[in-house]
Amino acid sequence: MATILGIESTCDETGAAIVVNGTIVRSNVVASQISLHEKYRGVVPEIASRAHIESILPVIREAMSQAGCTFDDLDAIAVAYRPGLIGSLLIGVTAAKTLAWSSGKPLIGVDHVHAHLYSVMLNEAPPIELPAVGLVISGGHTSLYHVNSWTDVALLGSTIDDAVGEAYDKVAAILGLSYPGGPIVDALAAKGDAQAIRFPRSLLGRDSLEFSFSGLKTSVLYHVRGVPKRNESRDATSAIPPPPTGQELFDICASFQAACIDTIVKKLRRAAEHVDAKSIIIGGGVSANRGLREALRDFELPVYFPPMQYCTDNAAMCAGLASVLLEAGLISGLDLDAVTYSQFRA
Ligand code: KG4
Ligand code: ZN
């Protein structure tokens, strides 16, 4: 039974977790930075990396102590080394390398996005039939994958502009709601009429497995503030109408959410046909969305979602996936380097 310490610092959550045998979560500690980024309505990279520096060691200590674990009990130290914000990634990667070197334990670099998919295995380890279509939907990612095994995950398509979680957060800002907006829009959507406004569903080409959410976000903006007239320039002094309230707000949330869900379900169906999938695996912050879970209840293939607490960024998913990588001998060298979004996409 492998006991693995996982470390996560790709974006704005500092996480450490102890996972046994790839699925049994002994501890999962997350220091959230939401209160630091809230007033900017998005993650500020410099603030994120400074906060990681402050929390990384206390978070690791807490995860070890909650699991009643010492370094002698560990079989490996895992870290999410890609993709993410460079300043954030470096904190977790440096901590993991230092601990691996000083304790003499193997280091395992984990892909954060693959770890989001693996989060469906935590606690319950459902018997998932492969190949599967994997979908990671979060604030930074909207991508479809062909999952042949946990060590063979191939990208099928990604968003060409906004990630779906980013669209939720930006629409929430347009509607005067706080950050992160996804869970708030999801809750308000439950009180609204999803047919009230017909927002666009951007499916791109007939066979496209890519996504686009920026047009939908702009449609919500124009619906709320009106379409700018030709040659109209809006400066800081232009009057912005007050955000909608009551039933109008609920209907906008429900209609926006319906457009996101319709698009996601159609793309899942396309991808499943494309790779002849036997199941669907969904991970990432937006996989907590209740409307999406409801919409996929009767999908033609089995659909696996992570337990709610493992949808957003956490280290348990990294430690879990690392167990599979350790078994496959996929151990990293101490020269493991952080890989950012742009390097990753290049
Ligand atoms: O996976 P995550 O913690 O970070 C990234 O890797 O980006 O995802 C955070 C994103 C945010 O955009 C947040 O608004 C969104 O997940 N989110 C949701 C819900 N819960 C979190 N979006 C829609 N519905 C939700 N219930
Ligand atoms: Zn993430």
Coordinates of C-alpha atoms and ligand atoms in Angstrom, one line a residue:
M1 CA 0.0 0.0 0.0
A2 CA 1.7 3.2 -1.1
T3 CA 1.4 6.2 1.1
I4 CA 1.9 9.4 -0.8
L5 CA 2.2 13.1 0.2
G6 CA 0.7 15.3 -2.5
I7 CA 1.4 19.0 -2.9
E8 CA -0.7 21.4 -5.0
S9 CA 0.0 25.1 -5.7
T10 CA -0.8 25.6 -9.4
C11 CA -3.1 28.6 -9.0
D12 CA -4.6 30.1 -5.9
E13 CA -5.1 27.2 -3.5
T14 CA -2.2 25.8 -1.4
G15 CA -2.9 22.1 -0.8
A16 CA -1.3 19.1 0.8
A17 CA -2.8 15.6 1.3
I18 CA -1.9 12.1 2.3
V19 CA -3.5 9.4 0.1
V20 CA -3.0 5.7 0.6
N21 CA -3.2 3.2 -2.2
G22 CA -4.4 5.8 -4.7
T23 CA -7.9 6.3 -3.2
I24 CA -8.0 6.4 0.6
V25 CA -7.7 10.1 1.6
R26 CA -6.1 10.2 5.0
S27 CA -5.9 14.0 5.0
N28 CA -6.6 16.8 2.5
V29 CA -5.7 20.3 3.6
V30 CA -6.5 23.4 1.4
A31 CA -5.6 27.0 2.3
S32 CA -7.9 29.0 0.1
Q33 CA -6.8 32.5 -1.1
I34 CA -10.3 33.5 -2.2
S35 CA -10.4 36.4 0.3
L36 CA -7.1 37.8 -1.1
H37 CA -8.3 37.8 -4.7
E38 CA -12.0 38.6 -4.2
K39 CA -11.7 42.4 -4.6
Y40 CA -9.9 42.0 -8.0
R41 CA -12.6 39.5 -9.2
G42 CA -9.9 37.1 -10.3
V43 CA -6.5 35.6 -9.3
V44 CA -3.6 38.1 -9.2
P45 CA -0.5 36.0 -9.8
E46 CA 2.0 37.9 -7.6
I47 CA -0.4 37.8 -4.7
A48 CA -1.0 34.1 -5.2
S49 CA 2.7 33.2 -5.2
R50 CA 3.4 35.2 -2.0
A51 CA 0.5 33.6 -0.3
H52 CA 1.8 30.1 -1.3
I53 CA 5.1 30.9 0.3
E54 CA 3.4 31.7 3.6
S55 CA 1.1 28.7 3.7
I56 CA 3.0 25.9 2.0
L57 CA 4.9 24.6 5.1
P58 CA 2.0 25.0 7.6
V59 CA -0.3 23.2 5.1
I60 CA 2.1 20.3 4.6
R61 CA 2.7 20.0 8.4
E62 CA -1.1 20.0 9.0
A63 CA -1.7 17.3 6.3
M64 CA 1.0 15.1 7.9
S65 CA -0.3 15.6 11.4
Q66 CA -4.0 15.0 10.5
A67 CA -2.9 11.7 8.9
G68 CA -0.7 10.8 11.8
C69 CA 2.2 10.4 9.3
T70 CA 6.0 10.9 9.5
F71 CA 8.3 11.2 6.5
D72 CA 9.4 7.6 7.2
D73 CA 5.9 6.4 6.5
L74 CA 5.9 7.9 3.0
D75 CA 6.6 6.0 -0.2
A76 CA 6.8 9.1 -2.4
I77 CA 6.3 12.9 -2.6
A78 CA 4.1 14.1 -5.4
V79 CA 3.6 17.6 -6.8
A80 CA 1.5 19.2 -9.5
Y81 CA 4.2 20.7 -11.8
R82 CA 2.1 21.7 -14.8
P83 CA 0.1 23.6 -16.0
G84 CA -0.4 26.8 -13.9
L85 CA 0.9 30.2 -12.9
I86 CA 4.7 30.1 -12.9
G87 CA 5.2 31.9 -9.6
S88 CA 2.6 29.6 -7.9
L89 CA 3.9 26.4 -9.4
L90 CA 7.5 27.1 -8.3
I91 CA 6.5 27.2 -4.6
G92 CA 5.0 23.7 -4.6
V93 CA 7.7 22.2 -6.9
T94 CA 10.5 23.7 -4.8
A95 CA 8.9 22.4 -1.6
A96 CA 8.4 18.9 -3.1
K97 CA 11.9 18.7 -4.5
T98 CA 13.5 19.8 -1.2
L99 CA 11.4 17.3 0.8
A100 CA 12.1 14.5 -1.6
W101 CA 15.9 15.2 -1.6
S102 CA 16.1 15.6 2.2
S103 CA 14.0 12.5 3.0
G104 CA 15.4 10.4 0.2
K105 CA 11.9 9.6 -1.1
P106 CA 11.0 9.4 -4.8
L107 CA 9.6 12.6 -6.4
I108 CA 6.6 12.3 -8.7
G109 CA 5.6 15.2 -11.0
V110 CA 1.8 15.1 -11.7
D111 CA -0.1 16.9 -14.4
H112 CA -2.8 19.0 -12.6
V113 CA -5.4 18.6 -15.3
H114 CA -5.0 14.8 -15.4
A115 CA -5.2 14.9 -11.6
H116 CA -8.6 16.7 -11.9
L117 CA -9.8 13.7 -13.9
Y118 CA -8.4 11.2 -11.4
S119 CA -10.3 12.9 -8.6
V120 CA -13.3 10.7 -9.5
M121 CA -11.4 7.8 -8.0
L122 CA -11.0 9.4 -4.5
N123 CA -12.8 7.7 -1.6
E124 CA -15.0 5.5 -3.8
A125 CA -12.9 4.1 -6.6
P126 CA -15.8 3.3 -9.0
P127 CA -15.3 0.6 -11.6
I128 CA -14.9 2.9 -14.6
E129 CA -14.9 1.2 -18.0
L130 CA -12.2 2.6 -20.3
P131 CA -11.7 4.1 -22.8
A132 CA -13.5 7.1 -21.4
V133 CA -13.9 10.7 -22.5
G134 CA -12.5 13.0 -19.9
L135 CA -13.7 16.6 -19.5
V136 CA -11.9 19.1 -17.3
I137 CA -14.0 22.2 -16.6
S138 CA -12.6 24.8 -14.3
G139 CA -11.5 28.5 -14.0
G140 CA -8.5 27.8 -16.1
H141 CA -9.4 24.8 -18.3
T142 CA -12.1 23.5 -20.6
S143 CA -10.7 20.5 -22.3
L144 CA -11.8 17.1 -23.6
Y145 CA -9.5 14.0 -23.3
H146 CA -9.3 10.5 -24.6
V147 CA -8.6 8.5 -21.4
N148 CA -7.2 5.0 -22.3
S149 CA -5.7 4.5 -18.9
W150 CA -4.5 6.9 -16.1
T151 CA -1.1 7.0 -17.7
D152 CA -2.4 7.4 -21.2
V153 CA -4.5 10.6 -21.4
A154 CA -4.6 12.4 -24.8
L155 CA -6.0 15.8 -25.5
L156 CA -9.0 15.9 -27.9
G157 CA -9.8 19.6 -27.8
S158 CA -9.8 22.7 -25.6
T159 CA -11.4 26.1 -25.4
I160 CA -10.2 28.6 -28.0
D161 CA -10.9 31.6 -25.6
D162 CA -12.5 31.6 -22.1
A163 CA -12.6 28.6 -19.9
V164 CA -16.2 27.8 -18.8
G165 CA -15.4 28.7 -15.1
E166 CA -13.9 31.9 -16.3
A167 CA -17.1 32.7 -18.2
Y168 CA -19.1 32.0 -15.0
D169 CA -16.9 34.3 -13.0
K170 CA -17.0 37.1 -15.6
V171 CA -20.8 36.8 -16.0
A172 CA -21.1 36.9 -12.2
A173 CA -19.1 40.2 -12.2
I174 CA -21.4 41.6 -14.9
L175 CA -24.3 40.7 -12.7
G176 CA -22.7 42.4 -9.7
L177 CA -22.2 39.1 -7.8
S178 CA -19.1 38.3 -5.8
Y179 CA -16.1 36.1 -6.7
P180 CA -15.8 33.2 -7.5
G181 CA -19.2 33.5 -9.2
G182 CA -19.7 29.9 -10.4
P183 CA -21.4 28.6 -7.3
I184 CA -23.5 31.7 -6.9
V185 CA -24.7 31.7 -10.5
D186 CA -25.4 27.9 -10.1
A187 CA -27.5 28.6 -6.9
L188 CA -29.5 31.5 -8.5
A189 CA -30.1 29.6 -11.7
A190 CA -32.1 27.0 -9.7
K191 CA -34.7 29.8 -9.1
G192 CA -34.9 31.0 -12.7
D193 CA -36.5 30.0 -16.1
A194 CA -33.8 28.5 -18.3
Q195 CA -36.0 29.3 -21.4
A196 CA -36.4 33.0 -20.5
I197 CA -33.5 34.3 -22.7
R198 CA -32.0 32.4 -25.7
F199 CA -28.3 32.9 -25.3
P200 CA -26.1 31.5 -28.1
R201 CA -24.6 28.0 -28.0
S202 CA -21.2 28.2 -29.8
L203 CA -20.5 24.7 -31.2
L204 CA -17.8 25.9 -33.8
G205 CA -17.4 23.5 -36.7
R206 CA -19.7 20.4 -37.2
D207 CA -17.1 18.0 -35.8
S208 CA -15.2 20.4 -33.6
L209 CA -14.2 19.2 -30.2
E210 CA -13.1 22.7 -29.2
F211 CA -15.1 25.1 -27.1
S212 CA -15.8 28.9 -27.1
F213 CA -17.5 30.8 -24.3
S214 CA -16.5 34.4 -24.9
G215 CA -19.4 35.1 -27.3
L216 CA -21.9 33.8 -24.7
K217 CA -20.3 36.0 -22.1
T218 CA -20.6 39.1 -24.4
S219 CA -24.3 38.2 -25.1
V220 CA -24.9 38.3 -21.3
L221 CA -23.1 41.7 -21.1
Y222 CA -25.2 43.2 -24.0
H223 CA -28.4 41.7 -22.5
V224 CA -27.7 43.4 -19.2
R225 CA -26.1 46.7 -20.4
G226 CA -27.6 47.1 -23.9
V227 CA -25.7 46.7 -27.3
P228 CA -23.3 49.6 -27.7
K229 CA -24.3 51.9 -30.6
R230 CA -21.9 52.4 -33.5
N231 CA -19.0 54.7 -32.6
E232 CA -20.2 54.8 -29.0
S233 CA -17.3 54.9 -26.6
R234 CA -17.9 53.9 -23.0
D235 CA -15.5 55.6 -20.7
A236 CA -15.3 55.3 -16.9
T237 CA -17.8 58.1 -16.5
S238 CA -20.5 56.6 -18.7
A239 CA -23.5 55.4 -16.8
I240 CA -23.6 51.7 -16.3
P241 CA -27.1 50.5 -15.5
P242 CA -27.5 48.9 -12.1
P243 CA -27.3 45.1 -12.2
P244 CA -30.6 43.1 -12.5
T245 CA -32.2 41.8 -9.3
G246 CA -35.0 39.4 -8.3
Q247 CA -36.6 37.2 -11.0
E248 CA -34.8 39.0 -13.8
L249 CA -31.4 38.0 -12.2
F250 CA -32.5 34.4 -11.7
D251 CA -33.7 34.1 -15.3
I252 CA -30.4 35.4 -16.7
C253 CA -28.4 33.0 -14.5
A254 CA -30.7 30.1 -15.5
S255 CA -30.5 31.0 -19.2
F256 CA -26.7 31.4 -19.2
Q257 CA -26.3 28.2 -17.3
A258 CA -28.5 26.4 -19.8
A259 CA -26.4 27.6 -22.7
C260 CA -23.2 26.4 -21.0
I261 CA -24.7 23.0 -20.1
D262 CA -26.2 22.5 -23.6
T263 CA -22.8 23.2 -25.2
I264 CA -21.0 20.8 -22.8
V265 CA -23.5 18.0 -23.3
K266 CA -23.3 18.3 -27.1
K267 CA -19.5 18.3 -27.0
L268 CA -19.4 15.3 -24.7
R269 CA -21.7 13.4 -27.1
R270 CA -19.4 14.3 -30.1
A271 CA -16.3 13.3 -28.2
A272 CA -17.8 10.0 -27.0
E273 CA -18.7 9.1 -30.6
H274 CA -15.3 10.1 -31.9
V275 CA -13.4 7.7 -29.6
D276 CA -16.1 5.1 -29.0
A277 CA -16.0 5.8 -25.3
K278 CA -17.6 3.5 -22.7
S279 CA -17.9 6.2 -20.0
I280 CA -17.5 9.8 -19.2
I281 CA -15.2 11.3 -16.5
I282 CA -15.7 14.9 -15.4
G283 CA -13.5 17.0 -13.1
G284 CA -12.5 20.5 -12.2
G285 CA -14.3 23.3 -10.2
V286 CA -17.3 23.5 -12.6
S287 CA -18.0 19.7 -12.1
A288 CA -19.6 20.8 -8.8
N289 CA -22.3 22.5 -10.9
R290 CA -25.7 21.1 -9.8
G291 CA -27.4 21.9 -13.1
L292 CA -24.8 20.0 -15.1
R293 CA -25.0 17.0 -12.8
E294 CA -28.8 17.0 -13.2
A295 CA -28.6 17.4 -17.0
L296 CA -26.2 14.3 -17.3
R297 CA -28.2 12.1 -14.9
D298 CA -29.8 10.2 -17.9
F299 CA -26.9 10.4 -20.3
E300 CA -26.5 7.4 -22.6
L301 CA -23.1 6.5 -21.0
P302 CA -22.2 6.2 -17.3
V303 CA -20.9 9.6 -16.1
Y304 CA -18.5 9.9 -13.2
F305 CA -18.2 13.1 -11.1
P306 CA -15.7 13.6 -8.2
P307 CA -17.1 13.8 -4.7
M308 CA -18.0 17.5 -4.1
Q309 CA -15.0 18.3 -1.9
Y310 CA -12.5 17.2 -4.7
C311 CA -14.0 19.2 -7.6
T312 CA -12.0 22.4 -6.9
D313 CA -8.1 22.4 -6.6
N314 CA -6.8 20.0 -4.0
A315 CA -3.7 17.9 -3.4
A316 CA -5.5 14.6 -2.8
M317 CA -6.1 14.2 -6.5
C318 CA -2.4 14.7 -7.1
A319 CA -1.3 12.2 -4.4
G320 CA -3.9 9.7 -5.8
L321 CA -2.7 9.9 -9.4
A322 CA 0.9 9.7 -8.2
S323 CA 0.2 6.3 -6.7
V324 CA -0.6 5.0 -10.3
L325 CA 2.5 6.7 -11.7
L326 CA 4.7 5.2 -8.9
E327 CA 3.4 1.8 -9.7
A328 CA 4.2 2.4 -13.4
G329 CA 7.7 3.5 -12.5
L330 CA 7.1 7.1 -13.7
I331 CA 9.3 8.8 -11.2
S332 CA 10.7 12.3 -11.8
G333 CA 14.2 13.5 -11.3
L334 CA 15.2 16.3 -8.9
D335 CA 15.6 18.5 -12.0
L336 CA 11.8 18.5 -12.4
D337 CA 10.7 22.0 -13.5
A338 CA 7.5 23.9 -13.3
V339 CA 5.7 24.2 -16.7
T340 CA 3.3 27.2 -17.2
Y341 CA 0.2 27.4 -19.3
S342 CA 1.9 29.0 -22.3
Q343 CA 4.9 26.6 -22.3
F344 CA 2.4 23.8 -22.0
R345 CA 0.2 24.9 -24.9
A346 CA 3.2 25.6 -27.2
Ligands
KG4_1 O1 -10.7 23.7 -10.4 P1 -10.7 25.1 -9.8 O2 -10.6 25.2 -8.3 O3 -9.5 26.0 -10.3 C1 -9.0 25.9 -11.5 O4 -8.1 25.0 -11.8 O5 -9.3 26.9 -12.3 O6 -12.0 25.8 -10.4 C2 -12.5 27.0 -9.9 C3 -13.6 27.4 -10.9 C4 -14.1 28.9 -10.7 O7 -14.2 29.5 -11.9 C5 -15.5 28.7 -10.0 O8 -16.4 29.8 -10.3 C6 -16.0 27.4 -10.7 O9 -14.8 26.6 -10.7 N1 -17.0 26.8 -9.9 C7 -18.3 26.6 -10.4 C8 -19.0 25.9 -9.4 N2 -18.2 25.7 -8.3 C9 -17.0 26.2 -8.7 N3 -18.8 26.9 -11.6 C10 -20.1 26.6 -11.8 N4 -20.9 26.0 -10.9 C11 -20.4 25.6 -9.7 N5 -21.2 25.0 -8.8
ZN2 ZN -7.6 23.1 -11.2

